[in-house]
Short mmCIF file of C-alpha atoms in Angstrom, two decimals:
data_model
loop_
_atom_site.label_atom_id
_atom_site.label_comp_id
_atom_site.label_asym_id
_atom_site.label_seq_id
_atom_site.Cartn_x
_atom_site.Cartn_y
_atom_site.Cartn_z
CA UNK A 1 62.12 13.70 66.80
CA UNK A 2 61.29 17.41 66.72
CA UNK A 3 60.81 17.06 63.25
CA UNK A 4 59.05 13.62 63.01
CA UNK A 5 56.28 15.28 65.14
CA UNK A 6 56.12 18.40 63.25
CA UNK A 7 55.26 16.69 59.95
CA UNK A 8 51.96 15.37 60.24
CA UNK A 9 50.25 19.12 62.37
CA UNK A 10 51.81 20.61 59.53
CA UNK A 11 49.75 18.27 57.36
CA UNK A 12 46.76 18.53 59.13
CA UNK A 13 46.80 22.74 58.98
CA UNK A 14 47.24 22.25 55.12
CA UNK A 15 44.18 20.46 54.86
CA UNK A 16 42.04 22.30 57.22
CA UNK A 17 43.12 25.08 55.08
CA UNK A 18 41.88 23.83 51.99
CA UNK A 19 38.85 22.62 53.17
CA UNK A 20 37.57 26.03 54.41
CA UNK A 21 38.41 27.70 51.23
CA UNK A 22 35.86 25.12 49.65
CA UNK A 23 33.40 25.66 51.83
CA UNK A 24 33.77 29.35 51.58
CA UNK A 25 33.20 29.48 47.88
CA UNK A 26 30.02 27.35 47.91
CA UNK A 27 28.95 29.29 50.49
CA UNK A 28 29.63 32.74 48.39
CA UNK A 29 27.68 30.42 45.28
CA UNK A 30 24.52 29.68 47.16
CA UNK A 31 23.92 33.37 48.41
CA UNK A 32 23.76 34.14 44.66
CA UNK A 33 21.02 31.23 43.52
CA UNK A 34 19.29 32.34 47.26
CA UNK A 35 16.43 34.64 46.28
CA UNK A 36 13.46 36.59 48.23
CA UNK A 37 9.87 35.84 47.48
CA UNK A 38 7.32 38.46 47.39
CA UNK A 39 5.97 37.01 51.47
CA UNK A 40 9.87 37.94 52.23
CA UNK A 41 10.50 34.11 52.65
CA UNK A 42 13.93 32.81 51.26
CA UNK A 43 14.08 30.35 48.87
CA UNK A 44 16.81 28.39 46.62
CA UNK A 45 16.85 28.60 43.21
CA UNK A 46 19.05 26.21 41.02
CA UNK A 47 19.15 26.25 37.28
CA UNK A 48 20.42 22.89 35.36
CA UNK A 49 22.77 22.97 33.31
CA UNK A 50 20.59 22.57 29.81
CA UNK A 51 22.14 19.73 27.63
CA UNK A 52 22.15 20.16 23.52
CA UNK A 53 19.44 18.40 21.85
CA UNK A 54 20.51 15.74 19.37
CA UNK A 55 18.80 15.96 16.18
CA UNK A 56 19.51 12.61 13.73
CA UNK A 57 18.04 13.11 9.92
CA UNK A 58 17.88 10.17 7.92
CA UNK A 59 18.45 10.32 4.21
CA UNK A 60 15.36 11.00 2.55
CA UNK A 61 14.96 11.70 -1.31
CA UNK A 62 12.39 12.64 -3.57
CA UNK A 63 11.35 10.23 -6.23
CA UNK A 64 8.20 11.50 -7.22
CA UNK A 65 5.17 14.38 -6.39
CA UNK A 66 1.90 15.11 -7.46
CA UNK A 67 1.38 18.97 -8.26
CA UNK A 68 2.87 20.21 -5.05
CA UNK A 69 1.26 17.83 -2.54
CA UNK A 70 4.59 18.14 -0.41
CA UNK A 71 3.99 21.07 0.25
CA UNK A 72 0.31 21.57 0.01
CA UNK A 73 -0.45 18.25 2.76
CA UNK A 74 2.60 16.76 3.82
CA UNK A 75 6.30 16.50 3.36
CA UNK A 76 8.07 13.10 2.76
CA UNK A 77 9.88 13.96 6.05
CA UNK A 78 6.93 13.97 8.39
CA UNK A 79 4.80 11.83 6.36
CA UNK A 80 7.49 8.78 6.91
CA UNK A 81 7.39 9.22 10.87
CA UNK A 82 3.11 9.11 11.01
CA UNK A 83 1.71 6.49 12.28
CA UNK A 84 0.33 3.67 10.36
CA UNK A 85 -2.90 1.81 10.63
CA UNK A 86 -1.77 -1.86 8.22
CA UNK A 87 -4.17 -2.65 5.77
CA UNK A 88 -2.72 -5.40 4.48
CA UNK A 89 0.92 -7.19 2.97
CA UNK A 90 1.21 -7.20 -0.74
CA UNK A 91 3.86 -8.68 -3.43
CA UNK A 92 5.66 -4.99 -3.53
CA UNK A 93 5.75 -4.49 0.64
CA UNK A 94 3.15 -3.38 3.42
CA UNK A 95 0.22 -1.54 2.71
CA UNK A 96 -0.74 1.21 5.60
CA UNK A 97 -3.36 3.54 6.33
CA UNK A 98 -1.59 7.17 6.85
CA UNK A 99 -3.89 10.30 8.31
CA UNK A 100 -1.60 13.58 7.52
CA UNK A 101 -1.25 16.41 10.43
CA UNK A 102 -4.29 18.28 7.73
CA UNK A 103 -6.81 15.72 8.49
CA UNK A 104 -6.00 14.04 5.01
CA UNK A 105 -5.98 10.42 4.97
CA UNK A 106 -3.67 8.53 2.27
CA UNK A 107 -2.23 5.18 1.52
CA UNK A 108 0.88 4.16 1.47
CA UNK A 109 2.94 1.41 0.46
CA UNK A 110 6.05 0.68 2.19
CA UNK A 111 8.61 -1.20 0.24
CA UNK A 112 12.28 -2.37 1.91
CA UNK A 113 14.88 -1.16 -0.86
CA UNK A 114 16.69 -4.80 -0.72
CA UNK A 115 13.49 -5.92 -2.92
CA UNK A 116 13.36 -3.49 -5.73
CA UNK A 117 16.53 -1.88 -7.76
CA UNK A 118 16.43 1.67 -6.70
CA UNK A 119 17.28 2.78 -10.22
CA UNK A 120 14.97 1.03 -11.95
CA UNK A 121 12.05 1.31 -9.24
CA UNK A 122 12.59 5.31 -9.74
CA UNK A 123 12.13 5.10 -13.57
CA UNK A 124 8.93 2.76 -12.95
CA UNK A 125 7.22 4.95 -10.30
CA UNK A 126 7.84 8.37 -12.74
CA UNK A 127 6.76 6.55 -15.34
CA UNK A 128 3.38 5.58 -13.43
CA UNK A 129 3.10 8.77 -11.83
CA UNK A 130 3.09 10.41 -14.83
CA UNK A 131 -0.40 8.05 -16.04
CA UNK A 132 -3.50 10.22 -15.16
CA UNK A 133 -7.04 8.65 -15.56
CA UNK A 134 -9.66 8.35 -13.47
CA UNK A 135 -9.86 4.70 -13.36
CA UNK A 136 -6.40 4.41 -12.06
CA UNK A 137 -5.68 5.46 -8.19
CA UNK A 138 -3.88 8.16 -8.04
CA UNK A 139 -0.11 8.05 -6.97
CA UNK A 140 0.39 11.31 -5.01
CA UNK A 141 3.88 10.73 -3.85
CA UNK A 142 7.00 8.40 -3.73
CA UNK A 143 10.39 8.56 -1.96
CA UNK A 144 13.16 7.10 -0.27
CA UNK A 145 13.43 7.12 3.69
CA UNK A 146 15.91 5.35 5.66
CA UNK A 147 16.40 2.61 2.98
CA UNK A 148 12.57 2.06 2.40
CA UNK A 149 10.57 3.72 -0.76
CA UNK A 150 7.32 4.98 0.12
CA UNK A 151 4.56 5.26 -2.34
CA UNK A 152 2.03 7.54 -1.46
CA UNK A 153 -2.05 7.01 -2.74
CA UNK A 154 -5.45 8.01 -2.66
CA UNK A 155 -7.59 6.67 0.18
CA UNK A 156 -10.77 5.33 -0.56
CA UNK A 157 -12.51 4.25 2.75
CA UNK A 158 -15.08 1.32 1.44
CA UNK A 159 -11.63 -0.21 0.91
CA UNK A 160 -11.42 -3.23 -2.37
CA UNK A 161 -13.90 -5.37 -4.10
CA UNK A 162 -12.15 -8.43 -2.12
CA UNK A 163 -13.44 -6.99 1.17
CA UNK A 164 -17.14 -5.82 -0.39
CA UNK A 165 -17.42 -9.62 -1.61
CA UNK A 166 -15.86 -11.55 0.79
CA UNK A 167 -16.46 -9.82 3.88
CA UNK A 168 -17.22 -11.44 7.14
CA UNK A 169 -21.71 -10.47 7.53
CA UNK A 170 -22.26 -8.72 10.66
CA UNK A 171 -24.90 -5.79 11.24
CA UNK A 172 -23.66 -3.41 9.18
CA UNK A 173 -22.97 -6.03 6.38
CA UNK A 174 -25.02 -5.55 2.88
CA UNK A 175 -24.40 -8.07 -0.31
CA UNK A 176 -23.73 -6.22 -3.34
CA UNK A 177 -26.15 -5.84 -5.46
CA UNK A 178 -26.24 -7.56 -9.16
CA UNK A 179 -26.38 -3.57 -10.98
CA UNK A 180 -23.12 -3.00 -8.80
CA UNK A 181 -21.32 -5.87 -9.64
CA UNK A 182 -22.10 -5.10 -12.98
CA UNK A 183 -20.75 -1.43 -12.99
CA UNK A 184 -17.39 -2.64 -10.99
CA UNK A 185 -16.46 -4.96 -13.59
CA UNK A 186 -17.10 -2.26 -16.38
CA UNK A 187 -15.05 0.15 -14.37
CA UNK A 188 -12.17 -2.50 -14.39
CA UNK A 189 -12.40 -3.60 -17.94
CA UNK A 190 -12.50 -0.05 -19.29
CA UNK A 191 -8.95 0.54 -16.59
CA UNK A 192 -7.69 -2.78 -18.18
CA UNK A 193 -8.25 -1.50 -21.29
CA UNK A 194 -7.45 1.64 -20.59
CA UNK A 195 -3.74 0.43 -19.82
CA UNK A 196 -3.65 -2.09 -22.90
CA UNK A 197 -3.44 1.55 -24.61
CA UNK A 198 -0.63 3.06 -23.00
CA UNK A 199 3.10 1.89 -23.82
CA UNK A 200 6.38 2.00 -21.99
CA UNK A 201 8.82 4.20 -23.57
CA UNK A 202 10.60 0.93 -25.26
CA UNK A 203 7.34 0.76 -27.51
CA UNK A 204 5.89 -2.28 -25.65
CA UNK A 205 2.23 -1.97 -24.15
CA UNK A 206 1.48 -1.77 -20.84
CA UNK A 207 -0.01 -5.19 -18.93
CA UNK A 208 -1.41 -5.60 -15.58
CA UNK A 209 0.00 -8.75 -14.13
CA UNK A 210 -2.48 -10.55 -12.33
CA UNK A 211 -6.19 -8.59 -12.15
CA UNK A 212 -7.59 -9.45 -9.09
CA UNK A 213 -10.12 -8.30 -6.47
CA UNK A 214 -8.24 -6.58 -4.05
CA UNK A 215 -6.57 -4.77 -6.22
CA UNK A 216 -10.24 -3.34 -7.96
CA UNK A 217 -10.80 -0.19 -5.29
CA UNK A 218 -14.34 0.97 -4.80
CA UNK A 219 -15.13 4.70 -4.43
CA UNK A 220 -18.73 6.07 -2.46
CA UNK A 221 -20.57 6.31 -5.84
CA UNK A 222 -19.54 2.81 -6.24
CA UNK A 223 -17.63 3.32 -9.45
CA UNK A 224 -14.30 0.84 -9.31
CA UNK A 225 -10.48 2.39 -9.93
CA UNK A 226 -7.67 0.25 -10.65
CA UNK A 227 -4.55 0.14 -8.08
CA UNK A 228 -1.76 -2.04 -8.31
CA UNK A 229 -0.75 -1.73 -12.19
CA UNK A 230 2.48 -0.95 -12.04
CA UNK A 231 3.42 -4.01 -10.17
CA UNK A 232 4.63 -6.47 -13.00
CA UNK A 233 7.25 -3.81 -13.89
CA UNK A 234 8.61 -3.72 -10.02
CA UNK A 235 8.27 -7.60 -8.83
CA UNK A 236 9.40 -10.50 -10.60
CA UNK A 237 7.43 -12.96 -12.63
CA UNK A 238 7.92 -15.84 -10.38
CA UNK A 239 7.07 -14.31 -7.08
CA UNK A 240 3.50 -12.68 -9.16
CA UNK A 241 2.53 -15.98 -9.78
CA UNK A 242 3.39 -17.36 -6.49
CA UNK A 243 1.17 -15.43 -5.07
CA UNK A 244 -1.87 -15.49 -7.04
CA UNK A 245 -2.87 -19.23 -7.41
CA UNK A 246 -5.96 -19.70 -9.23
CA UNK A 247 -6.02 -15.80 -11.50
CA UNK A 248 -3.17 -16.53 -13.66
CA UNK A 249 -3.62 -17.89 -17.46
CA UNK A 250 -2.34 -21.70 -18.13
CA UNK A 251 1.24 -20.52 -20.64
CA UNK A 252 2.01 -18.88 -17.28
CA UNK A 253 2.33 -22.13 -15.46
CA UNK A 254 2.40 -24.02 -17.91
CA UNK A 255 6.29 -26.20 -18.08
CA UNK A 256 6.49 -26.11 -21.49
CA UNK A 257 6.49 -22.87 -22.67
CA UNK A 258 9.41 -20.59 -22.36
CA UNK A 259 10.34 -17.61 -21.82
CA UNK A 260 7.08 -16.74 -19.94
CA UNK A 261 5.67 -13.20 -19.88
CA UNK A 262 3.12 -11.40 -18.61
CA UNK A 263 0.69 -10.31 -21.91
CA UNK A 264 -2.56 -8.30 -22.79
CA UNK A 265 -3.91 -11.65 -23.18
CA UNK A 266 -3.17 -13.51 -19.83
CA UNK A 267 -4.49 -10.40 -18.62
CA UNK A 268 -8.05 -11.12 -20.22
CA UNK A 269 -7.75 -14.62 -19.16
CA UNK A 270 -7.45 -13.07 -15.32
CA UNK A 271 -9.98 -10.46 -15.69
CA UNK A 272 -12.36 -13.52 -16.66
CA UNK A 273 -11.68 -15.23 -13.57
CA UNK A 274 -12.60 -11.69 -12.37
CA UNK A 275 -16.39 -12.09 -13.64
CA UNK A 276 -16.57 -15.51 -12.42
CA UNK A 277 -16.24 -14.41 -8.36
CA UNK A 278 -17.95 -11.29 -9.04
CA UNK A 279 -20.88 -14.03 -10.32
CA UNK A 280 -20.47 -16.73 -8.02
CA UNK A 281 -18.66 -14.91 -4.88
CA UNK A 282 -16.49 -17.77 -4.71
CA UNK A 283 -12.75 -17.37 -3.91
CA UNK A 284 -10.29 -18.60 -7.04
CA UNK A 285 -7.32 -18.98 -4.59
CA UNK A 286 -9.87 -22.19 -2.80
CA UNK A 287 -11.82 -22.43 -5.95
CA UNK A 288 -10.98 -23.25 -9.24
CA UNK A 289 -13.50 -21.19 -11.62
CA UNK A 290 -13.37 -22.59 -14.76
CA UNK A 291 -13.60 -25.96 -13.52
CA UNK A 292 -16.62 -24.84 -10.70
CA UNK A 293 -18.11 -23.39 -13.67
CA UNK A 294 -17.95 -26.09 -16.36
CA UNK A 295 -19.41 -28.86 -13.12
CA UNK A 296 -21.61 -27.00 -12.61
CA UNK A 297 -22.91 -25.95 -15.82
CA UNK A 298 -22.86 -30.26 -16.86
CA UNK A 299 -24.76 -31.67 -13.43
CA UNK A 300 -27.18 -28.60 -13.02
CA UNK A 301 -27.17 -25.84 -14.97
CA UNK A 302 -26.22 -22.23 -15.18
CA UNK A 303 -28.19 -20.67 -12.68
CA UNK A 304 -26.82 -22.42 -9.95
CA UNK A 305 -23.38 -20.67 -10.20
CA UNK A 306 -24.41 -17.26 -9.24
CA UNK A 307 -24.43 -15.96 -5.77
CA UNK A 308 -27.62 -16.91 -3.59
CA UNK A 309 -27.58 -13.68 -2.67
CA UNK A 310 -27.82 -11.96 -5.59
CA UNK A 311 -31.93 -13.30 -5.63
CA UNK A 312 -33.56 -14.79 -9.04
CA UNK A 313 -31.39 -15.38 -11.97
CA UNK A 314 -31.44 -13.11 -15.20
CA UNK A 315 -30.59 -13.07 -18.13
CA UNK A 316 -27.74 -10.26 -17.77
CA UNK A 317 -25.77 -12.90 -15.08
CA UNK A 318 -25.95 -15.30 -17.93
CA UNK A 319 -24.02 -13.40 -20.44
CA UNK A 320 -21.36 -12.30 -17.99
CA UNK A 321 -20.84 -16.08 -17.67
CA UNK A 322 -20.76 -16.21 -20.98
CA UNK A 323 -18.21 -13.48 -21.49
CA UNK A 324 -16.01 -14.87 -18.50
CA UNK A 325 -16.06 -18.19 -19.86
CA UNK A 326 -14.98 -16.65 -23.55
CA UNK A 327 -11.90 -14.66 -21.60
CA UNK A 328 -10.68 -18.29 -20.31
CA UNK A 329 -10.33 -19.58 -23.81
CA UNK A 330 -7.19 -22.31 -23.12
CA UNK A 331 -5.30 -20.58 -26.43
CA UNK A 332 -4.30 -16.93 -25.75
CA UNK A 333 -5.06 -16.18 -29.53
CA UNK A 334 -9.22 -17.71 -28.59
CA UNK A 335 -9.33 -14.99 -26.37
CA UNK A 336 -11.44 -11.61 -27.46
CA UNK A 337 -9.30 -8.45 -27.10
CA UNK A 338 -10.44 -5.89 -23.76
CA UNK A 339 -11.45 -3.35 -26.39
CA UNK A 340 -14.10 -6.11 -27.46
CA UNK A 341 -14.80 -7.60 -23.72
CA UNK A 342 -16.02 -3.51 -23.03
CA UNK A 343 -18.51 -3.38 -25.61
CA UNK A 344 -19.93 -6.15 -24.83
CA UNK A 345 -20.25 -5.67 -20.92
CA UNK A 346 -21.79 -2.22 -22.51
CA UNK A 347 -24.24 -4.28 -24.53
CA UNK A 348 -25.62 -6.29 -21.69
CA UNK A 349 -29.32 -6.15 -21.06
CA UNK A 350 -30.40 -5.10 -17.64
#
């Protein structure tokens, strides 16, 4: 019995024991983190414990640069984690508005790598990148971040000929004028032309795809650059046309003739097209041209396809019609070369 009651004070000393020591030690700890302030009041300081910072970097790769713009604006690194202002979706991916950490404001098109093959997307945009002219936009920069390829481009801020045309009027909203619509569609047949010149390294020239208004950028002078040429070599066929109803030549739709391809010719045809809404400010993905055209030309006459806006009729508008209407000769071969389209847009009278 002695025992039995012995057990459990013997127990209960143990733990007493214990706890003491504990409280002795953080006892002993606070009088170190207890500290005097200069008005001889005590206060507690406590320090957390810091925890490591957990850095995760994405694989990023270098497909393309511009004479040191990397380093001179903006590294593919940062660049990819900016913010983005969309401008619009396109065929290829997303189109975004960029301003760099210099104040420098680019374009860039963001393209998910499941719709391009990476090798032959990085042969294409080296191949482009290496194309200098001044009535191309400039590619500044392409790469590969966290399975999407960036490519990087000038920024012009009166944005495309689309938005110029088509715009919605408000206050600050002004019509083009006839001697600019003339000067864009110089500035995109000589780029047209310009790229009929230049030839992949297989032997074959280079095309454009589909010309179309968006795709006809307009700098502050009001001179017109080219973007969007290397597209054919990056998207397929099918999806090109898809997405273009209304700019594309008839063998490109057409069912009967196989294998289709995009050509310097079927380019002309969409360039004319091109005229016809600069002329009439019509849409050709609501409005067929030719045919709008042709109606119009039978029941009233010429000068009711052009723009209201652009005022009384000359003689000028008429032989742009007449040079559109030559480009959307049914037979490819009917069609008069961009080389010949040039001079004659040269030629016009004013």
């Amino acid at each position: 019995m002695e025992k039995a009651a012995y057990l459990p004070r013997a127990l209960l000393s143990c733990v007493c024991t214990i706890y003491a020591t504990i409280q002795l030690i953080f006892n002993r700890l606070v009088e170190k983190w207890r500290t005097k302030s200069s008005d001889g009041k005590v206060t507690t300081t406590i320090t957390p414990v810091s925890v490591p910072e957990v850095k995760v970097t994405l694989f990023t790769k270098l497909i393309f640069e511009e004479g040191g713009f990397a380093k001179n604006y903006c590294d593919p690194l940062e660049l990819a984690q900016l913010p983005r202002v969309m401008l619009g979706e396109g065929s290829l991916g997303t189109l975004f508005k960029l301003i760099l950490n210099c104040g420098y404001i680019v374009t860039a098109r963001v393209i998910r790598e499941m719709l391009v093959k990476p090798d032959d997307f990085e042969l294409w945009i080296n191949f482009f990148g290496g194309i200098r002219n001044t009535l191309l936009l400039p590619m500044h920069l392409s790469f590969w971040y966290a399975g999407e390829a960036f490519i990087v481009y000038e920024y012009l801020c009166l944005g495309s000929l689309e938005e110029l045309l088509h715009g919605s009027e408000g206050i600050q909203y002004t019509p083009l004028s006839w001697e600019v619509r003339k000067h864009i569609a110089l500035c995109a047949a000589m780029a047209i032309h310009f790229i009929h010149n230049q030839v992949t390294e297989g032997g074959s020239i280079l095309v454009c795809g589909v010309v179309k208004a968006s795709n006809i950028l307009i700098r502050t002078d009001c001179s017109a650059c080219l973007s969007g040429y290397e597209m054919p070599y990056l998207v397929p066929l099918t999806t090109i046309i898809r997405r273009n109803p209304g700019r594309v030549a008839p063998e490109l739709i057409s069912t009967e003739i196989y294998p289709k391809k995009f050509t310097a010719e079927s380019d002309v045809y969409s360039f004319g097209i091109l005229l016809l809404e600069l002329i009439t400010a019509k849409r050709p993905t609501t409005t067929n041209l030719g045919e709008y055209v042709t109606e119009k030309r039978k029941r009233e006459g010429l000068i009711d396809i052009c723009d209201p806006k652009l005022g009384e009729v000359n003689e000028s508008m008429m032989e742009m019609i007449g040079i559109a209407e030559s480009c959307l000769s049914h037979r490819p071969k009917d069609r008069p070369s961009m080389d010949r389209v040039v001079h004659t847009l040269q030629g016009m009278k004013d």
